[in-house]
Amino acid sequence: MTRFPVLRTKSLDEARDAVSRVYLDHELTAQNDALHMTLNAVSLRLFTLGYLRYESSAKAVVPPPGDCYQVNLTVAGRTNADRTDGDRATTLAHSSGIVLSPEQQNTVRWSPDAQHLILKIPRLSLENHLGDLLGRRVREVIDFDFGIDLTTGRGRSLLASVEFLARELDRPGGLTDMPVAREQLEAFVMTQLLHTGRHQFADELAAPAEPVRRGRLAPVLDYMEKHADEPLTPQELARVGCMSVRTLHATFQQALGESPMSYLRRIRLDHVRAELQRSDPTFVRVTDVAIRWGFLHQSRFAQQYRAQFGELPRETLRASAGGWPQPGPTRTRRQRRIGSTATESSAGRTYPFHGCSPPF
């Protein structure tokens, strides 16, 4: 995360102040007061992500943070940690990490070679995200086990997604410049954290989701059509349908044989095709049309377009100069599959009304 430097210092006080400012207020000590701290960090929409090393046998005592969760993923060296309830954990590189509870005092002892990727996630972000997954409000602290295993399938996925996010943020033209894609990856990271860590909601979260009747998708599909040019997430779509994210996926698979985001991609491809068919290739570029509809990776977009329509997008645009455009797929055709729905307005957006409150 070299594009987001915060501080490199040998001063214990400067190190403490910088880490407290980005993460949590704490007491920091180091052997012989000697360290060589590096902190790089960036605040994203849903959480803060950073890289931290001390190059010293350092000890951090963190009072209960209250309003956030901190997740330390060890990528080099080791740490030994304990908290006020007596729980202890040892972390090893790419094998384990810890979750600092909002309600516990935490003490973390770093080996001189320890390096961490650290997430600071506001309680509101993580608890609302869990509520989206469960389809109900979460009104209590998520009581994670102190240690988190990164050697399981889900643990490896969590670490890989955080490392990928860090690399992409470092890359010019990467996720830093793609807010829609970045937010989707942030949400994925939080989902993986909730599935990887053990807590009081873990069994409920792991239980198979039951699909609802097919007609419940009508407001969701209508909303997708009307807002296809906007950044949509499964969480937002689940709120529109008054269901959990897991139920949304299960119902889409049962009713339509695909995921919500796959269905949304086909809607957007339809719009791209319709726009290309009515455009003058002298003045319009395929890339500009694709980006306008949320397709940021051009080679992948071209493959998806050809798979759906049997030709490359540039061929569609070129053909538009030689005759009348062919009519693209219409909303009506899609709506007939499910049915129509009424709508009501909430918070500046139009959300389908289906006997539930607007997004919480």
XYZ file of C-alpha atoms in Angstrom:
360
model
C 0.000 0.000 0.000
C 2.840 2.326 -0.863
C 0.487 4.790 -2.602
C -1.033 5.666 0.776
C 1.848 6.474 3.133
C 0.934 7.825 6.543
C 4.253 7.778 8.407
C 7.686 6.181 8.632
C 9.364 7.003 11.912
C 11.780 5.881 14.601
C 9.968 7.970 17.212
C 7.823 6.000 19.649
C 5.567 9.003 20.296
C 5.073 9.745 16.589
C 4.285 6.088 15.943
C 1.715 5.991 18.750
C 0.049 9.197 17.590
C -0.170 8.096 13.946
C -1.625 4.653 14.697
C -4.074 6.180 17.188
C -5.199 8.704 14.587
C -5.800 6.084 11.852
C -6.956 3.186 14.012
C -7.498 3.183 17.767
C -6.230 5.116 20.753
C -3.683 2.919 22.558
C -0.556 2.748 24.672
C 2.561 1.689 22.755
C 5.867 0.503 24.181
C 8.913 -1.008 22.478
C 12.062 -2.708 23.642
C 14.573 0.023 24.556
C 12.049 2.478 23.041
C 13.498 1.535 19.655
C 11.391 0.905 16.557
C 11.199 1.691 12.857
C 7.481 1.970 12.193
C 5.846 2.033 8.750
C 2.160 2.839 8.450
C 0.295 3.049 5.145
C -3.502 3.361 5.207
C -6.536 4.546 3.271
C -10.117 5.198 4.371
C -12.590 3.559 1.991
C -16.358 3.828 1.951
C -17.048 0.929 4.328
C -13.813 0.594 6.308
C -10.173 1.633 6.681
C -7.449 -0.635 5.300
C -3.804 -0.289 6.233
C -0.395 -1.933 6.492
C 1.623 -1.713 9.709
C 4.993 -2.918 10.952
C 7.174 -1.837 13.882
C 10.455 -3.761 13.328
C 10.651 -4.077 17.098
C 9.379 -6.157 19.987
C 6.469 -3.775 20.469
C 3.452 -3.961 22.779
C 0.136 -2.213 22.168
C -2.562 -1.964 24.850
C -5.878 -0.975 23.277
C -8.814 0.127 25.481
C -12.304 -1.001 24.383
C -12.859 0.895 21.106
C -16.648 0.988 21.486
C -17.654 2.059 17.987
C -15.637 -0.216 15.683
C -14.085 -3.625 15.088
C -10.384 -3.960 14.260
C -9.156 -7.009 12.356
C -5.405 -7.759 12.360
C -4.354 -10.188 9.620
C -0.749 -11.272 10.134
C 1.204 -11.444 6.863
C 4.714 -11.790 8.366
C 6.134 -12.761 11.749
C 3.846 -13.416 14.701
C 1.943 -11.738 17.528
C 0.696 -12.869 20.935
C -2.516 -11.277 22.146
C -4.887 -11.375 25.101
C -7.989 -9.475 26.201
C -9.817 -8.676 29.419
C -12.095 -11.734 29.327
C -8.981 -13.927 29.562
C -9.047 -15.112 25.950
C -5.650 -15.485 24.296
C -4.513 -15.880 20.705
C -1.285 -16.338 18.787
C -1.141 -15.214 15.190
C 1.234 -16.517 12.516
C 1.924 -15.235 9.019
C -0.856 -16.127 6.546
C -2.304 -18.571 9.078
C -4.197 -16.546 11.662
C -5.308 -13.150 12.867
C -7.352 -11.531 15.611
C -10.535 -9.481 15.864
C -10.461 -6.740 18.488
C -13.846 -6.532 20.188
C -15.502 -3.135 20.710
C -16.180 -4.146 24.321
C -12.819 -5.618 25.396
C -9.416 -4.199 26.244
C -6.899 -5.884 23.948
C -3.144 -6.311 24.341
C -1.026 -7.265 21.312
C 2.690 -8.129 21.458
C 4.520 -7.932 18.129
C 7.622 -9.881 17.103
C 10.274 -7.698 15.422
C 9.422 -9.181 12.000
C 5.631 -8.927 12.392
C 3.648 -7.222 9.645
C -0.122 -6.811 9.521
C -2.855 -5.841 7.141
C -5.389 -4.160 9.414
C -9.069 -3.421 8.871
C -10.927 -0.867 10.972
C -14.640 -1.424 10.408
C -17.229 0.854 12.038
C -19.858 -1.048 13.980
C -22.590 0.483 11.857
C -20.976 -0.802 8.637
C -20.453 -4.374 9.800
C -23.662 -4.791 11.786
C -25.796 -3.347 8.976
C -24.029 -5.649 6.532
C -24.779 -8.642 8.739
C -28.388 -7.462 8.962
C -28.577 -7.411 5.151
C -27.297 -10.991 5.027
C -29.743 -12.188 7.679
C -32.718 -10.088 6.556
C -33.239 -8.466 9.950
C -31.757 -5.767 12.145
C -28.707 -6.557 14.266
C -28.844 -4.561 17.493
C -25.944 -6.028 19.469
C -22.174 -6.297 19.236
C -20.964 -9.187 17.070
C -19.069 -11.234 19.646
C -16.257 -12.661 17.528
C -13.920 -15.281 18.919
C -10.603 -13.532 19.532
C -8.566 -15.585 17.090
C -9.466 -16.032 13.427
C -8.239 -19.009 11.380
C -6.894 -18.091 7.944
C -6.084 -21.667 6.891
C -9.690 -22.697 6.237
C -11.275 -22.206 2.824
C -13.153 -19.141 4.013
C -10.131 -17.840 5.910
C -7.934 -18.118 2.830
C -10.615 -16.327 0.826
C -10.756 -13.517 3.402
C -6.988 -13.011 3.377
C -6.788 -13.278 -0.417
C -9.551 -10.705 -0.884
C -7.890 -8.231 1.501
C -4.499 -8.724 -0.172
C -6.109 -8.302 -3.605
C -7.810 -5.102 -2.471
C -4.480 -3.770 -1.156
C -2.691 -4.600 -4.422
C -5.417 -3.069 -6.573
C -5.444 0.114 -4.516
C -1.701 0.351 -5.134
C -2.028 -0.139 -8.894
C -2.524 2.963 -11.059
C -5.829 2.559 -12.845
C -6.913 -0.100 -10.341
C -9.749 -0.035 -7.837
C -8.815 3.436 -6.611
C -10.280 4.721 -9.860
C -13.245 2.312 -9.892
C -15.494 3.221 -6.931
C -18.316 0.866 -7.963
C -16.048 -2.176 -8.194
C -14.168 -1.173 -5.042
C -17.340 -0.939 -2.984
C -18.429 -4.377 -4.163
C -15.077 -5.821 -3.069
C -15.335 -4.049 0.289
C -18.729 -5.688 0.828
C -17.261 -9.064 -0.162
C -14.459 -8.638 2.399
C -17.014 -8.009 5.154
C -19.081 -11.004 4.063
C -15.987 -13.229 4.193
C -15.082 -11.897 7.644
C -18.557 -12.720 8.944
C -18.383 -16.226 7.489
C -14.792 -16.851 8.653
C -14.994 -15.706 12.274
C -16.979 -17.525 14.934
C -19.670 -15.448 16.666
C -23.219 -15.729 17.976
C -24.720 -15.254 14.487
C -22.468 -17.775 12.716
C -24.889 -20.723 12.744
C -27.785 -18.595 11.520
C -25.590 -17.138 8.804
C -24.450 -20.591 7.675
C -27.977 -22.059 7.565
C -29.308 -22.652 4.024
C -31.533 -19.848 2.778
C -35.045 -20.749 1.685
C -36.228 -19.120 -1.537
C -39.476 -17.158 -1.489
C -42.223 -17.302 -4.099
C -41.286 -16.190 -7.583
C -43.555 -13.131 -7.556
C -41.484 -11.549 -4.765
C -38.813 -10.799 -7.365
C -41.069 -8.403 -9.283
C -40.073 -5.232 -7.375
C -36.414 -6.246 -7.528
C -36.428 -6.742 -11.296
C -38.337 -3.514 -11.830
C -35.817 -1.658 -9.674
C -32.886 -3.213 -11.550
C -34.342 -2.055 -14.862
C -34.905 1.503 -13.655
C -31.489 1.858 -11.985
C -29.315 -0.277 -14.258
C -27.007 2.683 -14.893
C -26.331 3.116 -11.167
C -24.054 1.158 -8.815
C -26.279 -1.605 -7.395
C -25.249 -4.186 -4.816
C -26.914 -7.413 -3.644
C -27.476 -5.696 -0.284
C -29.475 -2.890 -1.866
C -31.477 -5.299 -4.037
C -32.283 -7.477 -1.024
C -33.644 -4.446 0.811
C -35.792 -3.579 -2.182
C -37.253 -7.099 -2.108
C -37.655 -7.107 1.700
C -35.536 -10.232 2.040
C -32.054 -11.257 3.113
C -29.170 -11.340 0.647
C -29.057 -15.120 1.003
C -32.780 -15.421 0.229
C -32.328 -13.089 -2.752
C -29.648 -15.352 -4.215
C -31.628 -18.521 -3.509
C -34.773 -17.110 -5.130
C -32.929 -15.871 -8.206
C -31.317 -19.268 -8.664
C -34.602 -21.112 -8.287
C -36.730 -18.745 -10.396
C -34.274 -17.584 -13.051
C -31.332 -19.960 -12.861
C -28.719 -17.269 -12.234
C -27.442 -14.856 -9.613
C -28.817 -11.316 -9.183
C -25.614 -9.731 -10.472
C -25.534 -12.010 -13.508
C -29.096 -10.965 -14.323
C -28.150 -7.298 -13.841
C -25.181 -7.736 -16.172
C -27.498 -9.040 -18.908
C -29.783 -6.015 -18.447
C -26.796 -3.702 -18.802
C -25.560 -5.564 -21.887
C -29.026 -5.090 -23.422
C -28.735 -1.346 -22.822
C -25.226 -1.235 -24.284
C -26.432 -3.049 -27.409
C -29.424 -0.743 -27.832
C -27.190 2.311 -27.488
C -24.618 0.988 -29.953
C -27.335 0.173 -32.477
C -28.560 3.750 -32.544
C -25.121 5.420 -32.413
C -22.957 6.923 -35.117
C -19.577 5.130 -35.073
C -17.944 8.346 -36.264
C -18.602 10.019 -32.924
C -19.161 7.149 -30.446
C -16.611 4.759 -28.954
C -17.522 1.323 -27.613
C -15.348 1.928 -24.543
C -17.290 5.038 -23.538
C -20.648 3.279 -23.864
C -19.403 0.258 -21.900
C -18.041 2.359 -19.032
C -21.284 4.343 -18.868
C -23.116 1.061 -18.174
C -20.628 -0.155 -15.574
C -18.293 -2.366 -17.654
C -14.803 -1.333 -16.591
C -12.705 -4.271 -17.892
C -12.946 -3.992 -21.663
C -11.664 -7.439 -22.648
C -14.021 -9.148 -20.204
C -16.875 -6.941 -21.400
C -16.221 -7.903 -25.037
C -16.283 -11.605 -24.119
C -19.548 -11.232 -22.210
C -21.101 -9.212 -25.025
C -20.175 -11.803 -27.658
C -21.457 -14.629 -25.469
C -24.847 -12.904 -25.167
C -25.263 -11.534 -28.706
C -22.977 -13.610 -30.924
C -20.872 -10.670 -32.102
C -18.365 -8.192 -30.740
C -19.608 -4.744 -29.635
C -17.531 -3.010 -32.305
C -19.356 -5.097 -34.932
C -22.699 -3.901 -33.575
C -21.535 -0.290 -33.696
C -20.123 -0.692 -37.208
C -23.392 -2.216 -38.442
C -25.360 0.749 -37.096
C -23.848 2.928 -39.822
C -25.247 0.795 -42.642
C -28.958 0.617 -41.965
C -31.790 0.862 -39.501
C -30.890 -0.370 -36.023
C -32.485 -3.578 -34.864
C -34.702 -3.102 -31.804
C -33.036 -4.179 -28.596
C -34.702 -6.277 -25.881
C -37.369 -4.305 -24.023
C -38.270 -3.966 -20.380
C -41.732 -5.305 -21.109
C -40.331 -8.639 -22.225
C -38.435 -9.009 -18.964
C -41.322 -7.806 -16.828
C -43.690 -10.399 -18.290
C -41.506 -13.092 -16.736
C -42.419 -11.954 -13.231
C -45.219 -9.373 -13.314
C -45.601 -5.668 -12.618
C -45.355 -3.846 -9.301
C -46.222 -0.531 -7.693
C -43.598 1.801 -6.285
C -43.204 4.430 -3.618
C -40.447 6.962 -3.050
C -37.995 6.915 -0.133
C -34.922 9.013 0.629
C -34.641 10.408 -2.864
C -34.881 7.036 -4.614
C -37.801 4.959 -5.733
C -38.093 1.648 -3.917
C -40.685 -0.996 -4.724
C -43.406 -1.269 -2.124
C -43.995 -4.810 -0.981
C -45.398 -4.546 2.509
C -42.106 -3.765 4.196
C -40.168 -0.688 5.231
C -37.720 1.042 2.888
C -34.039 0.040 3.263
C -32.893 0.113 6.890
